[in-house]
Coordinates of C-alpha atoms and ligand atoms in Angstrom, one line a residue:
X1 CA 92.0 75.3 139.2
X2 CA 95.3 73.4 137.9
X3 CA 97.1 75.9 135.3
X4 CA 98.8 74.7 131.9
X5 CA 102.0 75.3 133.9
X6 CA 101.1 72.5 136.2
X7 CA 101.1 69.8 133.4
X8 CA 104.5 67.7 133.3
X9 CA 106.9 69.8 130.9
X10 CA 107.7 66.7 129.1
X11 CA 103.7 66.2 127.5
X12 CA 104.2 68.3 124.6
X13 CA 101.0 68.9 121.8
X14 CA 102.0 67.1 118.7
X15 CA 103.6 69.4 116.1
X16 CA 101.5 69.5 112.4
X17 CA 102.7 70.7 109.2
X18 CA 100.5 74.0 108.8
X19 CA 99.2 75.3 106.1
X20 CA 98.4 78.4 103.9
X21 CA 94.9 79.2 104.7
X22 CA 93.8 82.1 101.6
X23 CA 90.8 84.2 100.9
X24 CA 90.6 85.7 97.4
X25 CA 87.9 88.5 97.1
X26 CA 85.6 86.6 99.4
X27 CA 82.1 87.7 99.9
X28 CA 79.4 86.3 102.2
X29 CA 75.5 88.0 102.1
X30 CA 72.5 86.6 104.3
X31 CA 69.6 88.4 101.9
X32 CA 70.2 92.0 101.6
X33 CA 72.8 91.8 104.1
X34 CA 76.3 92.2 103.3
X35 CA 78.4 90.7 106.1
X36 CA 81.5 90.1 104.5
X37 CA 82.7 92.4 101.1
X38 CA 85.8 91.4 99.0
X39 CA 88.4 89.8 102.0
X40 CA 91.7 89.0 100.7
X41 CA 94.4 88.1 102.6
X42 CA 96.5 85.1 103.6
X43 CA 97.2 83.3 106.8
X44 CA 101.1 82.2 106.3
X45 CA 101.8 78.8 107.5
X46 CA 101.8 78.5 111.7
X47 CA 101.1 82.3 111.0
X48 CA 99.2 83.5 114.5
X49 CA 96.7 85.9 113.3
X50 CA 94.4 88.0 115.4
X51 CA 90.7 89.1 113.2
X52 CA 90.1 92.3 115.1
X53 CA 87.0 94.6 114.6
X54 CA 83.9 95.6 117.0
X55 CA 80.8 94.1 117.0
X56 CA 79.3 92.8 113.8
X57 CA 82.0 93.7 111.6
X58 CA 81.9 90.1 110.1
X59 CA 84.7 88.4 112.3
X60 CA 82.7 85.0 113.0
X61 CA 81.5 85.0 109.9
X62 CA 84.7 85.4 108.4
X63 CA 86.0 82.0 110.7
X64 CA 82.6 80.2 109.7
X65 CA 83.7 80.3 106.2
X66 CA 87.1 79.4 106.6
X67 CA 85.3 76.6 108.6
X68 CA 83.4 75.2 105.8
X69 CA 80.2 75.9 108.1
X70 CA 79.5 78.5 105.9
X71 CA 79.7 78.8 102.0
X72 CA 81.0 82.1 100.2
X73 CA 78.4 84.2 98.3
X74 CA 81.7 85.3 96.2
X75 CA 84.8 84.6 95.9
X76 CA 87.2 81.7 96.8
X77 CA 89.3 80.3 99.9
X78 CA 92.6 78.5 99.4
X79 CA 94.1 76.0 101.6
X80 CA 97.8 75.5 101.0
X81 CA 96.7 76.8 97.3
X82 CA 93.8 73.9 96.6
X83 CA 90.7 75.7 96.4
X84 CA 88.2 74.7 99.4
X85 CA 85.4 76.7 99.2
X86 CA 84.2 78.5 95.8
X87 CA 83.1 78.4 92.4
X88 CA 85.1 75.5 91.6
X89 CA 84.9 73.4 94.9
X90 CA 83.7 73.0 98.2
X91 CA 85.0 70.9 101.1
X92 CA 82.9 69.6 103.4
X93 CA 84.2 71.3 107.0
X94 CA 85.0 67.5 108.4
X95 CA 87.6 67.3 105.7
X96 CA 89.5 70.3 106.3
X97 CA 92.0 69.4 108.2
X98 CA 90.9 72.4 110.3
X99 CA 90.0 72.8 114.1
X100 CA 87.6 74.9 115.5
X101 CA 86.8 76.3 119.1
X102 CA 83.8 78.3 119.7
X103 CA 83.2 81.3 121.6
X104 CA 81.0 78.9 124.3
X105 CA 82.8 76.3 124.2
X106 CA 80.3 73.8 122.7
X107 CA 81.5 71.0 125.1
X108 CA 78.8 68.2 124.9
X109 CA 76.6 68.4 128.5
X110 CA 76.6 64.6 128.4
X111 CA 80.0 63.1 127.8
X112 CA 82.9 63.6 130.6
X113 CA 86.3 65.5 129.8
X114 CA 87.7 62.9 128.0
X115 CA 84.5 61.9 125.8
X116 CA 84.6 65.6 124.7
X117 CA 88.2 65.6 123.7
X118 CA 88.3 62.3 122.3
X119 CA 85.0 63.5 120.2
X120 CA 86.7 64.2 117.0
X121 CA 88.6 60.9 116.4
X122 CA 86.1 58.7 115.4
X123 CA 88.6 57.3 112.1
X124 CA 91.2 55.8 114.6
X125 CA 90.7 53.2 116.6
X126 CA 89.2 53.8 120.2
X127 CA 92.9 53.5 121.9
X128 CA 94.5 55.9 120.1
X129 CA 92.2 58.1 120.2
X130 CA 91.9 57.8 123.8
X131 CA 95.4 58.0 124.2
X132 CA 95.7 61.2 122.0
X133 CA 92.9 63.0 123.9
X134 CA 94.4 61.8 127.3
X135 CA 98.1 63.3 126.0
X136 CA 96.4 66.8 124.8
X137 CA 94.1 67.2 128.2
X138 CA 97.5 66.3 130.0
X139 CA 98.8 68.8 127.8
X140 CA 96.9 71.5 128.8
X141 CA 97.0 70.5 132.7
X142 CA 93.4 68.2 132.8
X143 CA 94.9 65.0 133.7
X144 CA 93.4 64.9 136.7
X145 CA 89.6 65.8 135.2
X146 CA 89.5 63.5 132.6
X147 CA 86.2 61.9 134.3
X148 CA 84.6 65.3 135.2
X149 CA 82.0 67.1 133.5
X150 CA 81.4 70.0 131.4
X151 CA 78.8 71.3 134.5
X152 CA 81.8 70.7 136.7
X153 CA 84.4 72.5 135.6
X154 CA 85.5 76.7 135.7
X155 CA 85.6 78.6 132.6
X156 CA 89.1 78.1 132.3
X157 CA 88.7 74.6 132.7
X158 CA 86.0 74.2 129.9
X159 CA 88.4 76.9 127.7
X160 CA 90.8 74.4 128.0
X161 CA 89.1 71.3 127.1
X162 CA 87.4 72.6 124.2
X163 CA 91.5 73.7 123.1
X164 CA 92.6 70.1 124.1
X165 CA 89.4 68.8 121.7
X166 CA 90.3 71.1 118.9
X167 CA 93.9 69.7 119.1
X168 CA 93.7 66.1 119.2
X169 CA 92.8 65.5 115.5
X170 CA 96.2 67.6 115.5
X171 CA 94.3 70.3 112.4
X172 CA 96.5 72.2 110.0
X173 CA 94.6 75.0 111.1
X174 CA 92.8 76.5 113.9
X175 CA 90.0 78.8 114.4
X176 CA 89.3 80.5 117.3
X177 CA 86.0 82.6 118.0
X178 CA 86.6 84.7 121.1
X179 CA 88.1 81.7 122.7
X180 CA 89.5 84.1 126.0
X181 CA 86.0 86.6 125.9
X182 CA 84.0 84.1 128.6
X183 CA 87.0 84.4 131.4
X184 CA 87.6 87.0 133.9
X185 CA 90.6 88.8 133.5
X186 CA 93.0 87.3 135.6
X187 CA 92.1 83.7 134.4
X188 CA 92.2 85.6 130.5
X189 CA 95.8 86.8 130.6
X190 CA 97.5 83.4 131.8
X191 CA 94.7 81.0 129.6
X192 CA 95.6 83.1 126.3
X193 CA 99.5 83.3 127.2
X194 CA 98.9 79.8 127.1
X195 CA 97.1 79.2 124.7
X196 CA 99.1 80.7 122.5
X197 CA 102.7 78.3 123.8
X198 CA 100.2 75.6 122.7
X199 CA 99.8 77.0 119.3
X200 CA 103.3 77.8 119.0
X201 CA 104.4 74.5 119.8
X202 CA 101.6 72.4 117.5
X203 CA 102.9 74.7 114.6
X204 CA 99.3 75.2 113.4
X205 CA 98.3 78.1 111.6
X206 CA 95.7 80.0 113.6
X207 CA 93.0 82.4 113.1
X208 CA 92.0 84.2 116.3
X209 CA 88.9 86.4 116.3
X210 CA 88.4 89.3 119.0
X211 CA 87.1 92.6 119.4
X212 CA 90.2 93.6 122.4
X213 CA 92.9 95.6 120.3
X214 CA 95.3 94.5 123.1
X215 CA 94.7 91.1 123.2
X216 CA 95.0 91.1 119.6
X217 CA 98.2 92.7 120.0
X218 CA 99.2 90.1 122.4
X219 CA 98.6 87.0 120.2
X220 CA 99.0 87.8 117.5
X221 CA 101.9 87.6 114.6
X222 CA 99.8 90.2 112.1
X223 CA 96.6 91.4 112.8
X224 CA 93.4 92.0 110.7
X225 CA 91.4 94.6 110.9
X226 CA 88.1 94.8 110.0
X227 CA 85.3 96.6 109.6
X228 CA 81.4 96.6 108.3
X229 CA 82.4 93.3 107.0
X230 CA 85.7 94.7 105.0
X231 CA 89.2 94.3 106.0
X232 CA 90.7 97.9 106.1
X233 CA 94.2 96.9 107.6
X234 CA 96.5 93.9 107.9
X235 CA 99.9 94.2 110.0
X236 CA 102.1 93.7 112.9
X237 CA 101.1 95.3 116.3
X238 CA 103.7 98.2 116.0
X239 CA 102.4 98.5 111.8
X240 CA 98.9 99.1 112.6
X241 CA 99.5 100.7 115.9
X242 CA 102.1 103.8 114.5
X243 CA 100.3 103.8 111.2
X244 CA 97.1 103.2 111.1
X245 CA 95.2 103.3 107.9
X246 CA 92.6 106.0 108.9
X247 CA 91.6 107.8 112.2
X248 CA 89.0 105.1 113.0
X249 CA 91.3 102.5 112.8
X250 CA 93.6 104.9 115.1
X251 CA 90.8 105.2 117.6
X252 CA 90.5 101.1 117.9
X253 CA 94.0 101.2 119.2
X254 CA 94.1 103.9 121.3
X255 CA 92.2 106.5 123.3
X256 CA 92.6 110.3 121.0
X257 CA 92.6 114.0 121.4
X258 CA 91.4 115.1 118.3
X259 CA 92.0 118.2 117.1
X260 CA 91.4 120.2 114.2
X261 CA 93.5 122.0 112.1
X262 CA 94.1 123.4 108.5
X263 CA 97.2 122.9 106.5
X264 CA 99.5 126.0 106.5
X265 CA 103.0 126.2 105.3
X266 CA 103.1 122.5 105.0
X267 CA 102.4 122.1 108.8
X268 CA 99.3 121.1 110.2
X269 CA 98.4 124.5 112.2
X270 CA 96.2 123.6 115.5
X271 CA 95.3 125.4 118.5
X272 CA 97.6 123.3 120.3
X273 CA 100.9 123.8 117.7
X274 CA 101.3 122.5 114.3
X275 CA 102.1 118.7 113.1
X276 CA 103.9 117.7 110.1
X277 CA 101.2 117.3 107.6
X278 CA 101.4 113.7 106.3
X279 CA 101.1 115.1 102.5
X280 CA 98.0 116.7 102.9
X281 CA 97.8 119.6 100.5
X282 CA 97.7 123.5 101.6
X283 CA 94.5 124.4 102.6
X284 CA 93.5 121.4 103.5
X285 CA 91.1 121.1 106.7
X286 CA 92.6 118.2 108.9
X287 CA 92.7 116.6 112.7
X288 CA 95.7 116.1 114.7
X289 CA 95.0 113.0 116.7
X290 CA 97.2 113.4 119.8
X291 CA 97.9 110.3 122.1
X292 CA 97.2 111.2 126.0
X293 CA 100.9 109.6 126.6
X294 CA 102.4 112.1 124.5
X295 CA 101.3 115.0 126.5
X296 CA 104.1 116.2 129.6
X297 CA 103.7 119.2 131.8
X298 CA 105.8 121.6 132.5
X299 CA 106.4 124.5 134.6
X300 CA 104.1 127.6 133.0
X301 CA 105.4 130.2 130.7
X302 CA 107.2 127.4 128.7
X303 CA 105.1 125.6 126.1
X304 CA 101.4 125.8 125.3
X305 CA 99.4 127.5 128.5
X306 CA 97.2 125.6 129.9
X307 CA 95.6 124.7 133.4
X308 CA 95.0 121.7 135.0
X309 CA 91.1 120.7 135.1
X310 CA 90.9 117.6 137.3
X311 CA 93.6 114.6 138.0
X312 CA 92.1 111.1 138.5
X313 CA 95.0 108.3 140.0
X314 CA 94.5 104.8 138.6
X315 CA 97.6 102.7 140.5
X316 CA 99.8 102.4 137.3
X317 CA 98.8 105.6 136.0
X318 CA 97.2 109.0 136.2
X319 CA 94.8 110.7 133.9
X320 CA 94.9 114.2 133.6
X321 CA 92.2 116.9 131.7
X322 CA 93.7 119.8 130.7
X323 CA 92.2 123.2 129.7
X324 CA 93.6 124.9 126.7
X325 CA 92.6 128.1 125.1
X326 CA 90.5 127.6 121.8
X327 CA 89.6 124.3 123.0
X328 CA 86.2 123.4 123.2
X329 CA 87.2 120.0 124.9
X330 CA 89.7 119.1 127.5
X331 CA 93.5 117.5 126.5
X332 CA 93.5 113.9 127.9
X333 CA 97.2 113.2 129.2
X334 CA 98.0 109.9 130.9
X335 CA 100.9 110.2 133.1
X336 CA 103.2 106.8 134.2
X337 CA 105.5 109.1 136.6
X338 CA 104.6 111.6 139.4
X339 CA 103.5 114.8 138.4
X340 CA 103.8 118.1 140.7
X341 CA 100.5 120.0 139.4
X342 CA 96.9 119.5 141.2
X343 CA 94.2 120.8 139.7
X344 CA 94.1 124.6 139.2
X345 CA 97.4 125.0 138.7
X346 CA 98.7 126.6 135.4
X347 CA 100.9 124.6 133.3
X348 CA 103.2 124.5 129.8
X349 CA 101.7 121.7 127.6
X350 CA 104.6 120.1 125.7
X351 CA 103.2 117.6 123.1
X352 CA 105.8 115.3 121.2
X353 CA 104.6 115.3 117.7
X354 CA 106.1 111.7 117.4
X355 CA 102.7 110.8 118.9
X356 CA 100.9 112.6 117.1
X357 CA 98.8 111.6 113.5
X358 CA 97.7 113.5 111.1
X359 CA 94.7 112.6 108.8
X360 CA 92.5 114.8 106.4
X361 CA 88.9 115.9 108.0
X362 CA 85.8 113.3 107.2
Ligands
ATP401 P1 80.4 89.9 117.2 O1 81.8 90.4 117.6 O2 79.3 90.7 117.8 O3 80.3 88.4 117.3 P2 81.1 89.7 114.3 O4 82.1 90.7 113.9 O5 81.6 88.3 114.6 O6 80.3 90.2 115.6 P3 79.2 88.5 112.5 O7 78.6 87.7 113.6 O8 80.1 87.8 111.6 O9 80.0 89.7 113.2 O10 78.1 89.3 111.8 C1 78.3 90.1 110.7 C2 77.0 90.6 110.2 O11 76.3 89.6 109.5 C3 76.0 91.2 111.2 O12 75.3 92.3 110.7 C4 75.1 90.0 111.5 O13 73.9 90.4 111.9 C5 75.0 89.4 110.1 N1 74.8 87.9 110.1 C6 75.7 87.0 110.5 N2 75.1 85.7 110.4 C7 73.9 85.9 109.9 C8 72.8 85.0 109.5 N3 73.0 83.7 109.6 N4 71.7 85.5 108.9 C9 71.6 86.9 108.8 N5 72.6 87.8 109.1 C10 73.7 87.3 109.7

């Protein structure tokens, strides 16, 4: 398989002017169902944006409206400020100005590379768009498949075509629906890095959709996080990642030790120590939510007591359950540098409340 890298560094994707893409308390039921509930937020121009929730939250639904494939049950959506879909107006998905590449692809079985890519241009005449569709498969390192077809190529190869197609008719916007989520790993970290030059260098505002926190961490400029169809958090990586909104958006980004506690003194008072307690009031019954990289042993008789339950080595890292007294559940630590304790051994737990998050029970 030829990679992106391999296509000559002076093709470069034609740059667009992007484009404000808006949704203003949008809405979107099927019957009693209510897969998307009052979304408002704004994609800023050749803004990268990564829509982020698990299954069923409403992600693809969310695209398929910005799309035009979709019409809202409520609400409006704005591009660069002119209302496209609402109460006022609706514009036809073909005149969008907006790309769109599917989860599967949806490269047509019977036309070759280049009929694919070239698929969107029927308003020019047939040698520009050829040449267009020849410069964005060049682009994206195909020049030498542009007779192939869809049954012939990888993954990574069809990925790329159906990238090069939503390119060529060079949209103000792009929408992605779990464009990477077909590849295997290794082929999914160097087809998203990129993807993502390419979307840099088009300028095109882009709306990603996964359900991988890390990959939308990757991609992304801001992220949006959803869930049963609402968005509960929009930010950078490092926002969303030190402050997320609630403990379920915590647990999205990152594996937890959860531990209960009630508010004493102002602290957050837990079997394993107390936590600054994020303004929740005395009394107050709350969970300390303790990232397993922000537990390190020590020798015991310093720190909290504790004995090591099992140690499991993972090449980069090593996961460690820990018993602690009043526990009912192990502490998960992950640890990136050697560590002198096998299983058995007592330990002092030393937990850098920097890590640690506070949020009020239920
Ligand atoms: P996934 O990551 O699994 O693709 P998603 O976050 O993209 O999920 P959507 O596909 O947008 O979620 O679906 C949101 C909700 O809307 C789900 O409950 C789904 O069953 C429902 N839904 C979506 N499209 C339709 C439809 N055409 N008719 C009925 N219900 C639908």
């Amino acid at each position: 398989m030829a990679d992106f890298q391999n296509a000559s560094p002076r093709i470069r994707a034609s740059a667009v002017i992007p484009a404000t893409l808006s949704f203003e308390g949008v809405g979107k039921s099927f019957g009693d169902i209510h897969a998307i509930e009052d979304v408002t937020f704004t994609a800023e121009a050749g803004e990268v944006i990564g829509l982020l929730g698990p299954s069923g939250c409403g992600k693809s639904t969310l695209l398929r409206l910005a799309s035009g494939i979709e019409e809202p049950t409520r609400g409006r959506i704005l591009l660069d400020g002119r209302e496209i879909s609402g109460p006022n107006a609706f514009v036809p998905p073909e005149r969008r100005g907006v790309g769109l590449v599917f989860q599967d692809y949806a490269l047509f079985p019977h036309l070759d590379v280049m009929g694919n890519a070239a698929f969107g241009l029927s308003n020019l005449d047939s040698r520009t768009a050829l040449a267009a569709a020849d410069n964005a498969l060049r682009r994206v390192g195909l020049g030498h498949r542009l007779r192939a077809m869809p049954g012939d190529l990888s993954g990574g190869e069809q990925q790329r075509v159906a990238l090069a197609r939503a390119i060529v008719p060079r949209p103000r916007v792009l929408l992605m629906d779990e464009p990477f989520s077909n590849l295997d790993k290794r082929m999914r970290d160097t087809v998203r890095e990129e993807t993502v030059a390419l979307l840099r260098e088009t300028g095109a505002t882009a709306l990603i959709v996964t359900h991988d926190p890390e990959e939308a961490m990757r991609i992304a400029d801001r992220i949006v996080l959803m869930r049963t169809g609402r968005v509960v958090q929009v930010g950078d990586a490092r926002a969303i990642y030190h402050q997320p909104v609630d403990l379920e958006a915590a647990r999205f980004f990152c594996d937890l030790n959860e531990v209960q506690g009630i508010v004493r003194n102002g602290g957050l008072t837990t079997p394993v120590g107390t936590f600054p307690a994020n303004g929740l009031a005395e009394g107050c019954l709350g969970i300390a939510a303790i990232r397993p990289q922000s537990i390190r042993l020590r020798a015991p008789g310093f720190c909290l007591p504790g004995r090591v339950l099992e140690r499991r080595f993972l090449g980069e890292l090593e996961l460690f359950d820990l018993a602690v007294q009043g526990l009912d559940a192990p502490l998960r630590m992950r640890a990136r540098e050697s560590v002198p304790f096998q299983p058995g051994a007592d330990v002092g737990i030393e937990i850098d409340p920097r890590e640690v998050l506070v949020f009020a029970t239920g």
